[in-house]
């Protein structure tokens, strides 16, 4: 479904993410570390990352929920959707907590240009209206694109962020979502 240009962009981003995650010694600190240094030094990149990634994660959770409400979906894809929800729900809460600690808005994306990072309304409707094996394939294809844009945002945070917890979360996102992109590619290949 990807044209060759999109495939090359995805491959380059995944390759960069793998390299970055291999160099990283970051571990998942969980929400308990949020209170330790969330109010510590932060910059505009940290605020943009937390704001944009929270909205981005929310869409991934919505996509996963759409899939979980369907029947006749490959059980491996169901497990992946559950894993995505389980990982990203707490991260949304964590990022919103940081934004609150930093005196930033946590509940409004009004006026933000998230085009290019979120799935379009058409894409979301296509997923909502899909069924069975076609839903499995569409979810995997769309979530691969979705994760790829998350890698770009996370890499920007690693390169430009100041808050240690936000940078650590960005590194974790790179590691986790790079692995999930590989898994989704393998699942798509097995689904034919």
XYZ file of C-alpha atoms in Angstrom:
192
model
C 0.000 0.000 0.000
C 2.998 2.283 0.496
C 4.476 3.888 -2.552
C 8.244 3.565 -2.829
C 8.916 7.084 -1.530
C 6.893 6.522 1.651
C 8.599 3.164 2.124
C 12.055 4.767 1.866
C 11.082 7.483 4.358
C 9.739 4.872 6.785
C 12.871 2.745 6.331
C 15.150 5.731 6.977
C 13.244 6.752 10.104
C 13.160 3.211 11.458
C 16.882 2.830 10.777
C 17.635 6.072 12.601
C 15.405 5.054 15.477
C 17.086 1.665 15.799
C 20.487 3.339 15.864
C 19.318 5.876 18.435
C 17.696 3.275 20.651
C 20.786 1.070 20.481
C 22.894 3.993 21.682
C 20.473 4.818 24.446
C 20.778 3.392 27.910
C 17.390 4.777 28.870
C 14.905 2.549 30.573
C 11.219 2.937 31.094
C 10.974 5.002 34.253
C 7.203 4.850 34.428
C 4.918 7.441 35.898
C 6.643 7.476 39.287
C 9.558 9.470 37.887
C 7.160 12.108 36.559
C 6.937 13.664 40.003
C 10.705 13.641 40.520
C 11.751 16.104 37.859
C 8.707 17.056 35.809
C 8.833 20.575 37.170
C 12.594 20.709 36.652
C 14.035 22.579 33.712
C 12.028 22.354 30.519
C 11.981 24.183 27.215
C 9.678 24.810 24.271
C 10.665 21.485 22.679
C 9.555 19.629 25.831
C 6.183 21.414 25.828
C 5.664 20.722 22.113
C 6.635 17.083 22.572
C 4.307 16.515 25.540
C 1.409 18.359 23.900
C 1.753 16.793 20.459
C 2.627 13.288 21.634
C -0.300 13.211 24.086
C -2.666 13.997 21.191
C -0.857 11.516 18.963
C -1.072 8.772 21.590
C -4.761 9.530 22.120
C -5.404 8.820 18.465
C -3.467 5.533 18.679
C -5.619 4.546 21.651
C -8.761 5.409 19.651
C -7.519 3.374 16.679
C -6.768 0.444 18.956
C -10.203 0.668 20.572
C -11.857 0.680 17.138
C -10.037 -2.518 16.276
C -10.866 -4.167 19.608
C -14.580 -3.583 19.023
C -14.482 -5.660 15.809
C -14.965 -9.379 15.369
C -13.044 -11.830 13.192
C -9.779 -9.924 13.674
C -6.481 -11.786 13.756
C -5.750 -12.535 17.453
C -2.151 -11.341 17.081
C -3.415 -7.955 15.915
C -5.871 -7.863 18.831
C -2.971 -8.485 21.229
C -0.947 -5.690 19.605
C -3.871 -3.254 19.899
C -4.248 -4.150 23.584
C -0.502 -3.635 24.121
C -0.603 -0.227 22.422
C -3.497 0.904 24.628
C -1.829 -0.423 27.767
C 1.429 1.403 27.007
C 0.062 4.675 25.714
C -2.764 5.402 28.176
C -0.345 5.900 31.112
C 2.044 7.898 28.923
C -0.797 10.285 28.016
C -1.484 10.822 31.718
C 2.219 11.321 32.376
C 2.623 13.941 29.641
C -0.522 15.793 30.713
C 0.807 15.822 34.269
C 4.046 17.398 33.053
C 2.137 20.001 31.066
C 0.103 20.852 34.150
C 3.279 21.111 36.260
C 4.776 23.386 33.601
C 1.723 25.667 33.614
C 0.652 24.617 30.112
C -2.759 23.675 28.719
C -3.480 19.959 28.925
C -6.920 19.646 27.417
C -6.938 21.695 24.244
C -5.326 21.101 20.890
C -7.206 24.051 19.366
C -5.170 25.985 16.862
C -2.473 23.354 16.630
C -1.395 22.105 13.231
C -1.008 18.368 13.672
C -1.397 17.601 9.969
C 1.132 15.032 8.930
C 1.323 13.525 12.402
C -2.249 12.342 12.894
C -4.376 10.091 10.719
C -6.963 11.984 8.672
C -10.686 11.791 9.329
C -10.944 9.696 6.165
C -8.345 7.248 7.488
C -10.139 6.999 10.817
C -13.481 6.412 9.085
C -11.916 3.748 6.860
C -10.679 1.920 9.952
C -14.013 2.360 11.727
C -15.898 0.916 8.749
C -13.512 -1.969 8.051
C -14.255 -5.518 9.138
C -12.570 -8.849 9.762
C -9.274 -9.643 8.027
C -9.385 -6.353 6.096
C -9.556 -4.499 9.436
C -6.470 -6.360 10.661
C -4.477 -5.314 7.603
C -5.721 -1.729 7.627
C -4.966 -1.314 11.326
C -1.414 -2.598 10.841
C -0.831 -0.378 7.816
C -2.243 2.740 9.454
C -0.530 2.123 12.790
C 2.815 1.722 11.017
C 2.383 5.173 9.480
C 1.165 6.522 12.827
C 4.155 5.089 14.718
C 6.539 6.439 12.089
C 5.355 9.992 12.738
C 5.751 9.358 16.490
C 9.383 8.403 15.871
C 9.981 11.744 14.169
C 8.466 13.650 17.112
C 10.393 11.568 19.653
C 13.700 12.063 17.822
C 13.109 15.830 17.833
C 12.606 15.674 21.607
C 15.788 13.640 22.102
C 17.734 16.148 20.004
C 16.183 19.357 21.389
C 14.458 18.649 24.704
C 15.776 19.824 28.061
C 13.620 17.932 30.562
C 15.308 14.639 31.470
C 12.030 12.754 31.996
C 10.597 13.917 28.668
C 13.790 12.929 26.844
C 13.745 9.526 28.559
C 10.128 8.992 27.516
C 11.024 9.977 23.942
C 13.836 7.393 23.923
C 11.423 4.761 25.247
C 8.907 5.629 22.533
C 11.622 5.249 19.896
C 12.615 1.846 21.247
C 9.077 0.519 21.774
C 7.530 1.804 18.580
C 10.491 0.763 16.418
C 10.006 -2.777 17.718
C 6.258 -2.531 17.084
C 6.832 -1.323 13.510
C 8.968 -4.419 12.889
C 6.296 -6.610 14.460
C 3.556 -4.985 12.360
C 5.590 -5.483 9.201
C 6.007 -9.171 10.028
C 2.287 -9.519 10.807
C 1.311 -7.814 7.554
C 3.568 -10.183 5.624
C 2.015 -13.198 7.361
C -1.512 -11.989 6.607
C -0.709 -11.863 2.887
